[in-house]
């Protein structure tokens, strides 16, 4: 299977490598990966622990710089951007969901969701309205004013999903979003992500090593030892 | 968010607040004590020595050579006093004359400095000094001797002493005076060997109507520049010169300069200690929140946003410390001033109560020190936190 001309290419990786130096030893976390992802895909990056999933997501999200190769996100080559331009790109085009939720502990659920909008120059009424809509959409209207430490793991991850969605990014990157959740909650979270992907058309790329979670993906990219085993387009 | 963050580690916040509030109170206390000391010395030197203004012949203060000693002295003092007394803001004008001579009792003879005043006009001189034994002198043929003279001559009030001095025209004259009291002025240089006497007696001893200078006391200290200007234009500056007490009180100015430098030195030390102490806890805060920094960067915050967050937190902590410190400093000042703890002031020969006179500038200075140290202590940790790579920050598990 190849992409056809009607599919909008949103992410393109060409021969991306990422090496880490530990003393005199060089560890290749990502080896020569080339990938293309189109708008609206619900893609899983699958692999065992240490296979390079998180590094790959960090490179795609502009959180880390590749040692070689190029990454084009929404037509922009990330390696050409400054730190400030990368921050702008993340602010406007990317949403992040983390394994450990990474909510800001001093803010309520609603305030956490509002946070990405604060830097976009919107009016406070607009920010409040959109944040309430987003938090209701993930089913947390009852606990929106609770602090993260007053919420369950599933609730925290729903807040994180609402936060990742609120500014209508092009891509949402989720690094093992269900790893810290029980099976039922994990299934709920993946279900929610899947629904949001279908409703809003936002591209989801998430990493996982859970076969059950992988099954819900429309495409599975397999990595092992930093190398691409399967791009999910082979058959 | 910054405001909420400062309350995340309550004990750490309390520790920082104790440091900042303690420093605030120390600075207000130090400056307030300095104000008290300088105000006290100022009152002493104005009342007992200089008045607000002094008028003398052109070469009186310069010690320049003259043909006759009277060339440095004022001859027509009564007429000048009458003219100056009419100037608005002048409370009184009084003549002064000082000379050196011998003081004799039946057993002892010492040299001494005599200061002749008009006790009816210059009441403040005797009011500002502490009389241990006896009372103020009001009449002719009376004298008030210092504690230093008392111990050298072994005299008490009502004893008689004899003053021997050369006259202004070269002869020798003597006069018997009754000791009306023993005084301490608060100034060691005066208390070591000075006696006050009536200027009429001094004129008789010196066989002259000349005076050294005229002391002008004003209703309000703030009028010094304007009255000085009026006196200068009234007398003309060819023959006379007019000096304010600040120009004359060299020791006061030295003490003031000393206190200013001492306070600056202490404040700089306090500032450095605060910066080091607060920086330690701010650094802990930053490195405990690396994962949060990573999250904020992932959400699109700039490095400058991270720096601003931590600097704002420290700034707010500084503001909070000031809000707490202001009422606490009032209480502390009230308590310290109420203890009546006595201390020997510079130049003084008698102990005085420690009092703290707070001023707006001391509160402003203490506030600046607190804010500056709080903000300065966050600069390096905030910079380091903002420069950590996003991936490293996100991976932090503290």
Coordinates of C-alpha atoms in Angstrom, one line a residue:
Chain A
X1 CA 0.0 0.0 0.0
X2 CA 1.2 3.5 -0.9
X3 CA -0.3 6.9 -0.1
X4 CA -2.4 8.3 -2.9
X5 CA -2.5 12.0 -3.9
X6 CA -5.8 12.6 -1.9
X7 CA -4.1 11.8 1.4
X8 CA -2.5 14.8 3.1
X9 CA 1.0 14.0 4.3
X10 CA 1.4 15.5 7.8
X11 CA 4.6 13.9 9.0
X12 CA 7.7 12.7 7.1
X13 CA 10.8 11.1 8.6
X14 CA 13.8 10.5 6.3
X15 CA 16.7 8.3 7.5
X16 CA 16.4 9.6 11.0
X17 CA 19.1 8.5 13.5
X18 CA 19.5 9.3 17.1
X19 CA 22.7 8.4 19.0
X20 CA 23.4 8.9 22.7
X21 CA 26.8 9.0 24.1
X22 CA 27.4 7.3 27.4
X23 CA 31.0 7.8 28.3
X24 CA 32.9 6.5 25.3
X25 CA 30.1 4.2 24.2
X26 CA 27.6 5.4 21.6
X27 CA 24.1 4.0 21.8
X28 CA 22.0 4.2 18.7
X29 CA 18.4 4.7 20.0
X30 CA 17.0 5.2 16.5
X31 CA 18.6 3.8 13.4
X32 CA 17.9 5.1 10.0
X33 CA 14.1 5.3 10.3
X34 CA 12.0 6.6 7.4
X35 CA 8.3 7.1 7.8
X36 CA 5.3 8.9 6.4
X37 CA 2.1 9.6 8.3
X38 CA -1.0 11.2 6.8
X39 CA -3.6 13.4 8.4
X40 CA -6.2 11.6 10.6
X41 CA -4.3 8.4 11.1
X42 CA -4.6 6.5 14.4
X43 CA -1.1 5.0 14.5
X44 CA 0.5 2.9 17.1
X45 CA 4.3 2.6 17.5
X46 CA 4.8 -0.9 18.9
X47 CA 7.8 -2.4 20.4
X48 CA 9.3 -3.8 23.5
X49 CA 10.7 -1.7 26.3
X50 CA 14.0 0.0 25.1
X51 CA 13.1 -0.5 21.4
X52 CA 13.2 3.3 20.7
X53 CA 9.5 4.1 20.8
X54 CA 9.8 7.1 23.2
X55 CA 12.9 8.4 21.4
X56 CA 11.0 8.3 18.1
X57 CA 8.1 10.2 19.6
X58 CA 10.4 12.7 21.2
X59 CA 12.0 13.3 17.8
X60 CA 8.6 13.7 16.1
X61 CA 7.5 16.1 18.8
X62 CA 10.5 18.3 18.4
X63 CA 11.5 17.6 22.0
X64 CA 14.8 16.1 20.9
X65 CA 17.0 16.7 17.8
X66 CA 18.0 13.8 15.5
X67 CA 21.7 13.0 15.1
X68 CA 21.1 12.7 11.3
X69 CA 18.2 12.6 8.9
X70 CA 15.3 15.0 8.6
X71 CA 11.8 15.3 10.1
X72 CA 9.1 17.3 8.3
X73 CA 6.1 18.1 10.4
X74 CA 3.2 19.8 8.5
X75 CA 5.7 20.8 5.8
X76 CA 8.3 22.3 8.2
X77 CA 11.8 20.7 8.7
X78 CA 12.3 20.5 12.4
X79 CA 16.1 20.5 12.2
X80 CA 16.0 24.0 10.7
X81 CA 13.9 25.5 13.6
X82 CA 15.3 27.3 16.6
X83 CA 14.4 26.4 20.1
X84 CA 11.8 29.1 20.2
X85 CA 10.3 28.1 16.8
X86 CA 10.1 24.5 18.0
X87 CA 8.2 25.7 21.1
X88 CA 5.9 27.7 18.8
X89 CA 5.3 24.6 16.7
X90 CA 4.5 22.5 19.8
X91 CA 2.3 25.2 21.1
X92 CA 0.2 25.4 18.0
X93 CA 0.5 22.0 16.2
X94 CA 1.2 19.3 18.7
X95 CA -0.5 17.8 21.7
X96 CA 1.2 15.5 24.2
X97 CA -0.1 12.7 26.4
X98 CA 2.4 11.2 28.8
X99 CA 2.6 7.8 30.5
X100 CA 2.7 9.5 33.9
X101 CA 0.0 12.0 33.0
X102 CA 2.2 15.0 33.8
X103 CA -0.5 17.3 35.0
X104 CA 0.5 20.5 36.7
X105 CA -0.2 19.7 40.4
X106 CA -1.1 23.2 41.6
X107 CA -3.8 23.6 38.9
X108 CA -7.3 22.1 38.9
X109 CA -8.3 19.8 36.0
X110 CA -10.0 22.6 34.2
X111 CA -7.0 24.9 34.7
X112 CA -4.7 22.2 33.3
X113 CA -6.9 22.0 30.2
X114 CA -6.9 25.8 29.9
X115 CA -3.1 26.1 30.1
X116 CA -2.2 25.5 26.4
X117 CA -4.7 28.2 25.4
X118 CA -3.2 30.9 27.7
X119 CA -0.3 31.4 25.4
X120 CA -2.4 31.7 22.2
X121 CA -3.7 35.2 23.0
X122 CA -7.4 34.2 23.4
X123 CA -9.8 36.1 25.6
X124 CA -10.3 34.5 29.0
X125 CA -14.1 33.9 28.4
X126 CA -13.2 32.0 25.2
X127 CA -10.5 30.0 27.1
X128 CA -12.9 29.0 29.8
X129 CA -15.7 28.1 27.4
X130 CA -13.4 25.9 25.3
X131 CA -11.8 24.3 28.3
X132 CA -15.2 23.4 29.8
X133 CA -16.3 21.9 26.5
X134 CA -13.1 19.8 26.2
X135 CA -13.3 18.5 29.8
X136 CA -17.0 17.7 29.4
X137 CA -16.1 15.9 26.1
X138 CA -13.8 13.5 28.1
X139 CA -16.5 13.0 30.7
X140 CA -15.0 14.9 33.6
X141 CA -17.5 17.7 34.2
X142 CA -18.1 16.5 37.8
X143 CA -14.4 16.7 38.8
X144 CA -13.2 19.6 36.7
X145 CA -12.3 21.7 39.7
X146 CA -10.4 18.9 41.5
X147 CA -6.6 19.0 41.7
X148 CA -4.8 16.1 40.0
X149 CA -4.0 14.5 43.4
X150 CA -7.8 14.2 44.0
X151 CA -8.3 12.3 40.8
X152 CA -7.9 8.6 39.8
X153 CA -5.3 7.6 37.2
X154 CA -8.0 7.3 34.5
X155 CA -9.4 10.7 35.3
X156 CA -5.9 12.3 35.2
X157 CA -5.3 10.8 31.8
X158 CA -8.6 12.1 30.5
X159 CA -7.6 15.6 31.7
X160 CA -4.3 15.1 29.8
X161 CA -6.2 14.1 26.7
X162 CA -8.5 17.1 27.0
X163 CA -5.3 19.3 27.4
X164 CA -3.7 17.7 24.4
X165 CA -6.9 18.3 22.3
X166 CA -7.9 21.8 23.5
X167 CA -5.9 23.9 21.0
X168 CA -6.9 21.7 18.0
X169 CA -3.4 20.4 17.2
X170 CA -2.5 18.7 13.9
X171 CA -1.0 15.7 15.8
X172 CA -1.3 14.3 19.2
X173 CA 1.6 12.2 20.4
X174 CA 1.0 9.8 23.3
X175 CA 3.8 8.0 24.9
X176 CA 2.4 4.8 26.4
X177 CA -0.8 6.5 27.5
X178 CA -2.2 3.4 29.1
X179 CA 0.9 2.0 30.8
X180 CA 0.0 3.2 34.3
X181 CA -3.7 2.2 34.0
X182 CA -5.6 -1.0 34.7
X183 CA -6.9 -2.9 31.7
X184 CA -10.5 -1.6 31.8
X185 CA -9.4 2.0 32.2
X186 CA -6.7 1.5 29.5
X187 CA -9.4 0.3 27.1
X188 CA -11.6 3.3 28.0
X189 CA -8.8 5.7 27.4
X190 CA -7.9 4.2 24.0
X191 CA -11.6 4.1 23.2
X192 CA -11.8 7.8 24.0
X193 CA -8.7 8.6 21.9
X194 CA -10.2 6.6 19.0
X195 CA -13.5 8.4 19.2
X196 CA -11.8 11.8 19.3
X197 CA -9.7 10.8 16.3
X198 CA -12.8 9.9 14.3
X199 CA -14.8 12.9 15.4
X200 CA -12.1 15.6 15.0
X201 CA -9.9 14.0 12.4
X202 CA -6.8 14.8 14.5
X203 CA -3.8 12.5 13.9
X204 CA -2.9 10.3 16.8
X205 CA 0.5 8.6 17.2
X206 CA 0.9 6.6 20.3
X207 CA 3.5 4.1 21.6
X208 CA 2.6 0.9 23.3
X209 CA 3.7 -2.6 24.0
X210 CA 0.3 -3.9 24.9
X211 CA -1.2 -6.1 22.1
X212 CA -4.7 -5.3 23.2
X213 CA -4.1 -1.6 22.7
X214 CA -2.3 -2.2 19.4
X215 CA -5.4 -3.9 18.0
X216 CA -7.3 -0.6 18.2
X217 CA -4.9 1.2 16.0
X218 CA -5.5 1.7 12.3
X219 CA -1.8 1.3 11.6
X220 CA 0.9 -0.3 13.6
X221 CA 4.6 0.7 13.2
X222 CA 6.9 -1.8 14.7
X223 CA 10.3 -0.9 16.0
X224 CA 12.9 -3.1 17.6
X225 CA 16.4 -2.0 18.7
X226 CA 15.8 1.4 17.2
X227 CA 15.1 0.0 13.8
X228 CA 11.9 0.0 11.8
X229 CA 10.6 -3.5 11.5
X230 CA 7.3 -2.7 9.9
X231 CA 5.8 0.6 8.8
X232 CA 2.3 -0.9 8.9
X233 CA 1.9 -0.2 5.2
X234 CA 3.4 -3.5 4.0
X235 CA 0.3 -5.5 3.4
Chain B
X1 CA 0.3 29.4 39.0
X2 CA 3.5 31.1 40.4
X3 CA 1.6 32.2 43.5
X4 CA 0.2 28.7 44.2
X5 CA 3.7 27.2 43.6
X6 CA 5.2 29.1 46.5
X7 CA 3.0 27.2 48.9
X8 CA 3.9 23.8 47.6
X9 CA 6.6 23.2 50.2
X10 CA 5.3 24.8 53.4
X11 CA 8.3 24.2 55.6
X12 CA 10.6 25.4 52.9
X13 CA 8.5 28.5 52.5
X14 CA 8.4 29.1 56.2
X15 CA 12.2 28.8 56.4
X16 CA 12.7 31.3 53.6
X17 CA 10.1 33.7 55.2
X18 CA 11.9 33.5 58.6
X19 CA 15.2 34.5 56.8
X20 CA 13.6 37.3 54.8
X21 CA 11.4 38.6 57.6
X22 CA 14.4 38.4 60.1
X23 CA 16.5 40.4 57.6
X24 CA 13.8 43.0 57.1
X25 CA 13.4 43.6 60.9
X26 CA 17.2 43.7 61.3
X27 CA 17.6 46.4 58.7
X28 CA 14.6 48.5 60.0
X29 CA 16.0 48.1 63.5
X30 CA 19.5 49.0 62.6
X31 CA 18.5 52.0 60.6
X32 CA 16.0 53.0 63.3
X33 CA 18.7 52.8 65.9
X34 CA 21.0 54.8 63.7
X35 CA 18.2 57.4 63.3
X36 CA 17.8 57.5 67.1
X37 CA 21.5 57.9 67.7
X38 CA 21.9 60.7 65.2
X39 CA 18.8 62.5 66.3
X40 CA 20.0 62.4 69.9
X41 CA 23.4 63.6 69.0
X42 CA 21.9 66.3 66.8
X43 CA 19.7 67.6 69.6
X44 CA 22.7 67.5 71.9
X45 CA 25.0 69.4 69.6
X46 CA 22.4 72.0 68.7
X47 CA 21.3 72.6 72.3
X48 CA 24.6 72.4 74.1
X49 CA 27.1 73.6 71.5
X50 CA 26.2 75.1 68.3
X51 CA 22.6 76.3 68.2
X52 CA 21.2 76.2 64.6
X53 CA 23.5 78.9 63.2
X54 CA 26.6 80.7 64.4
X55 CA 27.9 84.1 63.3
X56 CA 31.5 85.0 63.7
X57 CA 34.1 87.3 62.3
X58 CA 35.5 86.2 58.9
X59 CA 38.7 84.7 60.2
X60 CA 37.4 83.3 63.5
X61 CA 37.1 79.6 62.3
X62 CA 40.2 79.7 60.0
X63 CA 42.8 80.3 62.8
X64 CA 44.6 82.7 60.5
X65 CA 47.1 85.1 61.9
X66 CA 45.8 88.5 63.1
X67 CA 47.4 91.5 64.6
X68 CA 45.2 91.5 67.7
X69 CA 43.1 88.8 69.1
X70 CA 40.1 91.1 69.0
X71 CA 40.3 91.2 65.2
X72 CA 38.7 87.8 65.3
X73 CA 36.0 88.8 67.7
X74 CA 32.7 90.7 67.5
X75 CA 32.7 94.0 69.2
X76 CA 29.2 95.4 68.6
X77 CA 27.4 92.3 69.6
X78 CA 24.4 94.0 71.2
X79 CA 23.6 95.9 68.1
X80 CA 24.0 92.9 65.8
X81 CA 21.9 90.7 68.1
X82 CA 19.1 93.3 68.0
X83 CA 19.1 93.3 64.2
X84 CA 19.3 89.5 63.8
X85 CA 16.5 88.9 66.4
X86 CA 14.1 90.8 64.1
X87 CA 14.5 88.2 61.3
X88 CA 11.5 85.9 60.9
X89 CA 12.0 82.4 62.3
X90 CA 14.7 83.5 64.8
X91 CA 13.9 82.4 68.3
X92 CA 16.8 84.1 70.0
X93 CA 20.3 85.3 69.4
X94 CA 22.9 84.9 72.2
X95 CA 26.6 85.8 72.6
X96 CA 29.3 83.2 73.3
X97 CA 32.8 83.7 74.5
X98 CA 35.3 81.0 75.3
X99 CA 38.8 81.2 76.7
X100 CA 41.4 79.2 78.6
X101 CA 42.7 79.8 82.0
X102 CA 43.6 78.3 85.3
X103 CA 41.2 77.1 88.0
X104 CA 42.3 77.0 91.5
X105 CA 41.0 75.6 94.7
X106 CA 42.9 75.7 98.0
X107 CA 44.5 72.4 97.1
X108 CA 44.7 72.1 93.4
X109 CA 45.2 74.2 90.2
X110 CA 44.3 73.0 86.7
X111 CA 43.9 74.5 83.3
X112 CA 40.4 74.5 81.8
X113 CA 38.3 75.8 79.0
X114 CA 35.6 78.3 79.9
X115 CA 32.5 78.8 77.9
X116 CA 30.6 82.0 78.7
X117 CA 27.0 82.2 77.8
X118 CA 24.0 84.3 78.6
X119 CA 22.1 81.9 80.9
X120 CA 18.9 84.0 80.6
X121 CA 18.8 83.7 76.8
X122 CA 20.5 80.4 76.2
X123 CA 18.5 78.2 78.6
X124 CA 18.8 75.3 76.2
X125 CA 22.5 74.9 76.9
X126 CA 21.9 74.0 80.6
X127 CA 18.7 72.1 79.8
X128 CA 20.5 69.8 77.4
X129 CA 23.2 68.8 79.9
X130 CA 22.7 66.5 82.8
X131 CA 23.4 68.2 86.2
X132 CA 24.4 65.6 88.8
X133 CA 24.9 67.8 91.8
X134 CA 23.5 71.3 92.4
X135 CA 21.5 73.2 89.8
X136 CA 21.8 75.5 86.7
X137 CA 23.5 78.8 87.2
X138 CA 21.4 81.9 86.7
X139 CA 23.3 84.7 88.4
X140 CA 26.7 86.4 88.1
X141 CA 29.6 84.9 90.0
X142 CA 28.3 81.3 89.5
X143 CA 29.8 78.5 87.4
X144 CA 28.8 75.0 86.3
X145 CA 31.8 72.6 86.1
X146 CA 32.1 69.4 84.2
X147 CA 32.5 66.0 85.8
X148 CA 36.1 65.8 84.6
X149 CA 36.9 69.1 86.4
X150 CA 35.0 67.9 89.5
X151 CA 37.1 64.8 89.8
X152 CA 40.4 66.7 89.2
X153 CA 39.5 69.6 91.6
X154 CA 37.5 67.5 94.0
X155 CA 34.8 70.1 94.2
X156 CA 31.1 70.0 94.9
X157 CA 28.2 72.4 94.4
X158 CA 28.4 75.5 96.6
X159 CA 32.2 75.3 96.7
X160 CA 34.3 78.2 95.6
X161 CA 36.8 78.2 92.8
X162 CA 39.1 80.9 91.5
X163 CA 39.6 81.5 87.8
X164 CA 42.8 83.1 86.6
X165 CA 43.1 84.3 83.0
X166 CA 45.0 86.8 80.9
X167 CA 42.9 89.7 79.7
X168 CA 42.5 90.5 76.1
X169 CA 44.9 93.5 76.5
X170 CA 47.6 91.5 78.1
X171 CA 47.1 91.7 81.9
X172 CA 46.1 89.0 84.3
X173 CA 42.8 88.9 86.0
X174 CA 41.1 86.6 88.5
X175 CA 37.6 86.0 89.8
X176 CA 36.1 83.9 92.6
X177 CA 33.0 81.9 91.4
X178 CA 30.7 79.6 93.3
X179 CA 30.1 76.2 91.8
X180 CA 26.3 76.0 91.2
X181 CA 26.4 72.4 89.9
X182 CA 28.3 69.6 88.3
X183 CA 27.3 68.7 84.7
X184 CA 27.8 66.0 82.0
X185 CA 27.0 67.1 78.5
X186 CA 27.2 63.8 76.8
X187 CA 30.3 64.8 75.0
X188 CA 33.6 63.5 76.4
X189 CA 35.6 66.4 75.0
X190 CA 33.4 68.9 76.9
X191 CA 33.1 66.8 80.0
X192 CA 36.8 66.4 80.5
X193 CA 37.6 70.0 81.4
X194 CA 35.0 72.7 80.7
X195 CA 33.2 75.1 82.8
X196 CA 30.2 77.3 82.0
X197 CA 29.9 80.8 83.3
X198 CA 27.9 84.0 82.8
X199 CA 29.2 86.1 79.9
X200 CA 29.0 89.2 82.1
X201 CA 31.6 87.6 84.4
X202 CA 33.7 86.6 81.4
X203 CA 33.7 90.2 80.2
X204 CA 35.0 91.3 83.5
X205 CA 37.7 88.6 83.7
X206 CA 38.9 89.4 80.1
X207 CA 38.4 93.1 80.6
X208 CA 36.5 93.4 77.3
X209 CA 33.0 93.5 75.8
X210 CA 34.0 91.4 72.8
X211 CA 32.4 88.1 72.1
X212 CA 33.6 85.2 69.9
X213 CA 30.4 84.5 68.2
X214 CA 26.6 84.8 68.2
X215 CA 24.5 81.7 68.5
X216 CA 21.2 81.8 66.7
X217 CA 18.4 79.5 67.6
X218 CA 15.5 79.1 65.2
X219 CA 11.9 78.1 65.7
X220 CA 12.2 75.4 63.1
X221 CA 15.3 73.5 61.8
X222 CA 14.0 73.6 58.3
X223 CA 14.4 77.4 58.2
X224 CA 18.2 77.1 58.5
X225 CA 19.0 77.8 54.8
X226 CA 16.6 80.7 54.5
X227 CA 17.6 82.4 57.8
X228 CA 21.2 81.9 57.0
X229 CA 20.7 83.6 53.7
X230 CA 18.9 86.5 55.4
X231 CA 21.6 86.9 58.0
X232 CA 24.3 86.8 55.4
X233 CA 22.7 89.6 53.4
X234 CA 22.0 91.6 56.5
X235 CA 25.6 91.5 57.8
X236 CA 27.4 91.3 54.5
X237 CA 30.0 88.6 54.0
X238 CA 33.0 90.9 53.9
X239 CA 33.4 90.9 57.7
X240 CA 31.3 88.1 58.9
X241 CA 30.5 84.5 58.2
X242 CA 27.5 82.4 59.0
X243 CA 27.7 78.7 59.5
X244 CA 25.0 76.1 60.3
X245 CA 25.4 73.5 63.0
X246 CA 26.0 70.8 60.4
X247 CA 29.0 72.7 59.0
X248 CA 30.5 73.1 62.5
X249 CA 29.7 69.7 64.1
X250 CA 32.6 67.8 62.7
X251 CA 32.2 64.9 65.2
X252 CA 28.5 64.6 64.4
X253 CA 29.3 64.3 60.7
X254 CA 32.0 61.7 61.4
X255 CA 29.6 59.7 63.4
X256 CA 26.9 60.0 60.7
X257 CA 29.4 58.9 58.0
X258 CA 30.5 56.0 60.2
X259 CA 26.9 54.8 60.7
X260 CA 26.1 55.1 57.0
X261 CA 29.1 53.0 56.1
X262 CA 28.4 50.5 58.9
X263 CA 24.8 50.1 57.8
X264 CA 25.7 49.6 54.2
X265 CA 28.3 47.0 55.2
X266 CA 25.8 45.1 57.3
X267 CA 23.1 45.3 54.7
X268 CA 25.5 43.9 52.0
X269 CA 26.4 41.0 54.3
X270 CA 22.7 40.4 55.0
X271 CA 21.9 40.5 51.3
X272 CA 24.7 38.0 50.5
X273 CA 23.6 35.6 53.3
X274 CA 20.0 35.8 52.1
X275 CA 20.9 35.2 48.5
X276 CA 23.0 32.1 49.4
X277 CA 20.3 30.8 51.8
X278 CA 17.3 31.4 49.6
X279 CA 19.2 30.2 46.5
X280 CA 19.7 26.9 48.2
X281 CA 16.0 26.2 48.6
X282 CA 15.1 27.7 45.2
X283 CA 17.6 25.3 43.6
X284 CA 16.0 22.4 45.4
X285 CA 12.6 23.6 44.1
X286 CA 13.8 23.8 40.5
X287 CA 15.5 20.4 40.5
X288 CA 12.5 18.7 42.1
X289 CA 10.3 20.1 39.4
X290 CA 12.3 19.1 36.4
X291 CA 9.5 16.8 35.1
X292 CA 7.1 19.8 35.4
X293 CA 9.6 22.0 33.5
X294 CA 9.7 19.3 30.8
X295 CA 5.9 19.2 30.6
X296 CA 5.6 23.0 30.3
X297 CA 8.3 23.0 27.6
X298 CA 6.4 20.2 25.7
X299 CA 3.2 22.3 26.0
X300 CA 5.1 25.1 24.1
X301 CA 6.6 27.3 26.9
X302 CA 9.7 29.1 26.0
X303 CA 12.9 28.9 28.1
X304 CA 12.1 32.5 29.1
X305 CA 8.7 31.4 30.4
X306 CA 10.4 28.9 32.6
X307 CA 12.8 31.5 33.9
X308 CA 10.0 33.9 34.5
X309 CA 8.0 31.4 36.4
X310 CA 10.7 30.7 39.0
X311 CA 11.7 34.4 39.2
X312 CA 8.1 35.4 39.7
X313 CA 7.7 32.8 42.4
X314 CA 10.7 34.2 44.3
X315 CA 9.5 37.8 43.7
X316 CA 6.1 36.9 45.2
X317 CA 7.8 35.2 48.1
X318 CA 9.7 38.5 48.6
X319 CA 6.4 40.4 48.6
X320 CA 4.9 38.0 51.0
X321 CA 7.8 38.4 53.4
X322 CA 7.4 42.2 53.3
X323 CA 3.7 41.9 54.0
X324 CA 4.5 39.8 57.1
X325 CA 7.6 41.7 58.1
X326 CA 6.0 45.2 58.3
X327 CA 3.6 44.5 61.1
X328 CA 6.1 42.3 62.9
X329 CA 8.8 45.0 62.7
X330 CA 6.4 47.4 64.4
X331 CA 5.8 44.9 67.2
X332 CA 9.6 44.3 67.5
X333 CA 10.4 48.0 67.6
X334 CA 7.8 48.5 70.3
X335 CA 9.2 45.7 72.4
X336 CA 12.8 46.8 72.0
X337 CA 12.1 50.4 72.7
X338 CA 10.1 49.3 75.8
X339 CA 12.9 47.4 77.3
X340 CA 14.9 50.6 78.3
X341 CA 18.1 48.8 77.5
X342 CA 20.9 51.4 78.0
X343 CA 24.0 51.8 75.8
X344 CA 26.9 54.2 75.6
X345 CA 26.5 56.3 72.5
X346 CA 29.6 57.5 70.5
X347 CA 31.0 60.7 72.0
X348 CA 28.7 60.5 74.9
X349 CA 29.7 60.3 78.5
X350 CA 26.5 58.9 79.8
X351 CA 24.4 55.9 78.8
X352 CA 21.2 56.4 76.9
X353 CA 18.1 54.2 76.3
X354 CA 18.2 52.2 73.1
X355 CA 15.3 53.4 71.0
X356 CA 14.4 52.7 67.4
X357 CA 13.0 55.5 65.2
X358 CA 11.6 53.8 62.1
X359 CA 11.6 55.8 58.9
X360 CA 10.0 55.3 55.5
X361 CA 13.4 55.0 53.9
X362 CA 14.4 52.2 56.3
X363 CA 11.2 50.3 55.3
X364 CA 11.9 51.0 51.7
X365 CA 15.5 49.8 52.0
X366 CA 14.5 46.7 53.9
X367 CA 11.9 45.9 51.3
X368 CA 14.4 46.3 48.5
X369 CA 16.9 44.0 50.2
X370 CA 14.2 41.4 50.6
X371 CA 13.0 41.6 47.0
X372 CA 16.4 41.9 45.6
X373 CA 17.7 38.9 47.5
X374 CA 14.6 36.8 46.7
X375 CA 14.9 37.6 43.0
X376 CA 18.7 37.4 42.8
X377 CA 18.7 34.0 44.5
X378 CA 16.3 32.6 41.8
X379 CA 18.3 33.8 38.8
X380 CA 20.9 31.0 38.6
X381 CA 18.5 28.1 39.4
X382 CA 15.9 29.5 37.0
X383 CA 18.4 29.8 34.3
X384 CA 19.7 26.3 34.8
X385 CA 16.2 24.9 34.9
X386 CA 15.3 26.7 31.7
X387 CA 18.3 25.3 29.9
X388 CA 17.8 21.7 30.7
X389 CA 16.8 19.7 27.6
X390 CA 13.1 18.9 27.4
X391 CA 13.8 15.2 27.1
X392 CA 16.1 15.2 30.2
X393 CA 13.5 17.2 32.1
X394 CA 10.6 14.9 31.2
X395 CA 12.7 11.8 32.1
X396 CA 13.4 13.2 35.6
X397 CA 11.8 11.0 38.3
X398 CA 12.3 13.2 41.4

